[in-house]
């Protein structure tokens, strides 16, 4: 499963890219606003740090303007992935852009039928929002299971399931169990995946015993 980070915070992106475990970045207008940075400038900076897809979202609602915005965004770098909303105009834009070889992430997906439409539009990624689905009394992971089942029924579909709106490590675990292709996570969730109290306790115990040996491992 690929790991994307869902942020426009450069310090977090650098820190996670340094682990060698980061496969891409997703942003949205809210995350850009939170960063306080210029959209074009911060997107360029992210694209320079990460080799994988960097999602940058259009804000127009009509197909023609979406195409114009996408044109501007895709000029930023080769690894820009244009993010469009799951609407008729968004999917029209997706179809057009992907037939030209541009990566497209179809966002704000809340039903399996919407995911089916995104695949038919040739989306590179579809982003079902599990956290917001849960918040509204639906079962976010059931949505991922349905989309996986449908996509597996049609091997011609190439769209990758990018689980978005992840709020905790259990969402990540369940996504991996189901076989989602990508999980995009807030930095804190990715960092949390490394943590286990028994790992910390184990290191502490080993180091205590190692000290008793009076030895050291040569590092030069
Ligand atoms: O980038 C889209 C998605 O991950 C947003 O998450 O937490 O705002 O629902 P959230």
XYZ file of C-alpha atoms and ligand atoms in Angstrom:
230
model
C 0.000 0.000 0.000
C 1.284 3.456 -0.886
C 1.540 6.120 1.821
C 0.645 9.703 0.950
C 0.671 12.551 3.452
C -2.375 14.819 3.531
C -0.847 18.228 4.238
C 0.744 21.329 2.733
C 3.116 21.738 5.680
C 6.636 21.696 4.225
C 8.402 20.771 7.486
C 6.169 17.703 7.939
C 6.575 16.699 4.286
C 10.376 16.957 4.515
C 10.477 14.952 7.746
C 8.341 12.158 6.294
C 10.088 12.164 2.901
C 13.367 11.631 4.794
C 12.083 8.259 6.058
C 12.005 6.994 2.458
C 8.487 5.684 3.107
C 6.505 8.518 1.562
C 5.005 7.861 -1.872
C 3.092 11.085 -2.481
C 1.241 14.104 -1.106
C -2.366 15.259 -1.205
C -3.507 18.813 -0.610
C -6.876 20.519 -0.754
C -8.000 24.161 -0.523
C -8.466 23.880 3.267
C -4.925 22.534 3.746
C -3.511 25.308 1.520
C -5.395 27.891 3.615
C -4.023 26.279 6.793
C -0.448 26.514 5.457
C -0.850 30.274 4.911
C 1.289 29.892 1.754
C 0.797 30.874 -1.871
C -0.831 27.893 -3.646
C 1.424 27.783 -6.704
C 4.574 28.390 -4.703
C 3.924 25.787 -2.005
C 2.813 23.198 -4.582
C 6.055 23.690 -6.525
C 8.058 23.295 -3.314
C 6.234 20.051 -2.440
C 6.790 18.691 -5.975
C 10.518 19.338 -5.580
C 10.662 17.383 -2.306
C 8.574 14.349 -3.289
C 8.987 12.337 -6.508
C 5.521 10.743 -6.351
C 2.134 12.282 -7.192
C 1.267 15.602 -5.544
C -2.462 16.342 -5.683
C -3.403 19.972 -6.324
C -7.103 20.771 -6.418
C -9.001 22.942 -8.873
C -11.553 25.318 -7.367
C -13.744 26.029 -10.399
C -17.062 24.226 -10.639
C -17.524 24.322 -14.423
C -15.644 22.107 -16.877
C -14.154 24.902 -18.980
C -12.644 26.796 -16.076
C -11.520 23.529 -14.445
C -9.598 22.743 -17.639
C -7.942 26.171 -17.572
C -6.999 25.823 -13.892
C -5.700 22.304 -14.527
C -3.550 23.631 -17.372
C -1.924 26.103 -14.970
C -1.471 23.492 -12.255
C 0.000 20.802 -14.472
C 2.678 23.239 -15.634
C 4.032 23.370 -12.050
C 5.789 19.989 -12.312
C 5.500 16.582 -13.982
C 4.354 14.944 -10.743
C 1.323 17.189 -10.227
C -1.887 15.191 -10.018
C -4.962 17.325 -10.742
C -7.647 16.934 -8.098
C -11.233 17.427 -9.249
C -14.507 17.073 -7.328
C -16.851 14.185 -8.008
C -19.387 16.128 -10.057
C -20.450 15.849 -13.699
C -18.086 18.689 -14.645
C -15.330 17.186 -12.493
C -15.626 13.803 -14.208
C -15.795 15.413 -17.651
C -12.551 17.189 -16.784
C -11.086 13.926 -15.457
C -11.888 12.072 -18.682
C -10.305 14.809 -20.796
C -7.173 15.167 -18.680
C -6.487 11.447 -18.281
C -6.875 10.809 -21.997
C -3.976 13.263 -22.402
C -1.922 11.262 -19.862
C -2.373 13.705 -16.948
C -2.823 12.159 -13.490
C -6.204 12.925 -11.916
C -7.438 12.377 -8.372
C -11.251 12.449 -8.114
C -12.061 13.717 -4.661
C -15.085 13.975 -2.352
C -16.285 10.445 -3.138
C -18.953 9.231 -0.721
C -20.584 6.313 -2.528
C -19.538 3.195 -4.432
C -21.546 4.351 -7.460
C -19.556 7.590 -7.481
C -16.364 5.499 -7.410
C -17.698 3.476 -10.339
C -18.184 6.719 -12.288
C -14.655 7.889 -11.412
C -13.217 4.622 -12.763
C -15.253 4.965 -15.945
C -13.866 8.504 -16.308
C -10.360 6.998 -16.206
C -9.356 8.548 -12.870
C -5.842 7.747 -11.707
C -7.081 7.862 -8.098
C -10.484 8.033 -6.446
C -10.615 9.528 -2.951
C -13.374 8.141 -0.719
C -13.510 10.132 2.543
C -13.785 7.585 5.351
C -13.599 9.960 8.342
C -16.308 12.297 7.094
C -18.405 9.254 6.168
C -18.098 7.941 9.751
C -18.819 11.420 11.183
C -22.167 11.383 9.405
C -23.281 8.018 10.714
C -22.138 5.895 7.756
C -19.531 3.124 7.740
C -16.460 4.525 5.980
C -14.639 1.216 5.759
C -17.713 -0.530 4.301
C -17.500 2.016 1.483
C -13.865 1.028 0.825
C -14.826 -2.676 0.824
C -17.593 -2.010 -1.738
C -15.306 -0.021 -4.020
C -12.597 -2.738 -3.826
C -15.185 -5.396 -4.709
C -16.519 -3.417 -7.673
C -13.100 -2.509 -9.056
C -11.951 -6.131 -8.731
C -15.016 -7.222 -10.733
C -13.756 -5.165 -13.675
C -10.051 -5.771 -14.236
C -10.126 -3.158 -17.027
C -10.447 -0.416 -14.407
C -7.094 1.088 -13.558
C -8.239 3.605 -10.921
C -6.457 3.271 -7.582
C -8.430 3.518 -4.347
C -6.907 6.357 -2.328
C -8.428 6.258 1.147
C -8.804 9.865 2.336
C -10.074 11.651 5.428
C -8.205 9.124 7.557
C -8.393 10.006 11.237
C -6.609 7.170 13.048
C -4.339 4.104 12.672
C -7.329 1.733 12.597
C -8.468 3.361 9.353
C -5.005 2.574 7.940
C -5.048 -1.017 9.192
C -8.506 -1.646 7.757
C -7.531 -0.034 4.441
C -4.569 -2.398 4.171
C -6.736 -5.414 5.093
C -9.190 -4.519 2.356
C -6.409 -3.968 -0.172
C -6.830 -0.240 -0.796
C -4.032 1.021 -3.042
C -3.164 4.213 -1.187
C -3.797 5.772 2.213
C -3.418 9.526 2.552
C -2.919 10.452 6.164
C -2.374 13.538 8.294
C 1.289 13.672 9.446
C 0.340 12.732 13.033
C -1.348 9.516 11.875
C 1.711 8.439 9.827
C 4.023 9.194 12.754
C 1.688 7.287 15.078
C 2.065 4.134 12.966
C 5.692 3.815 14.082
C 4.758 3.843 17.761
C 4.182 0.952 20.123
C 4.606 1.078 23.892
C 6.231 -2.387 23.857
C 8.773 -1.247 21.250
C 9.809 1.630 23.550
C 9.862 -0.657 26.569
C 11.866 -3.273 24.672
C 14.505 -0.748 23.579
C 14.811 0.498 27.153
C 15.348 -3.048 28.475
C 17.889 -4.007 25.801
C 19.895 -0.825 26.367
C 19.955 -1.359 30.131
C 21.345 -4.890 29.655
C 23.780 -3.739 26.960
C 25.235 -1.165 29.370
C 26.066 -4.023 31.764
C 28.307 -5.622 29.120
C 30.509 -2.493 28.992
C 30.830 -3.014 25.237
C 30.232 -0.720 22.258
C 29.802 -1.399 18.559
C 32.548 0.252 16.483
C 30.994 2.821 14.155
C 34.011 4.052 12.226
O -7.662 15.702 1.381
C -8.928 15.171 1.548
C -9.209 14.548 2.909
O -8.181 13.722 3.311
C -9.711 15.512 3.955
O -9.734 14.964 5.249
O -9.941 15.201 7.701
O -10.653 17.100 6.201
O -11.994 15.012 6.345
P -10.627 15.600 6.425
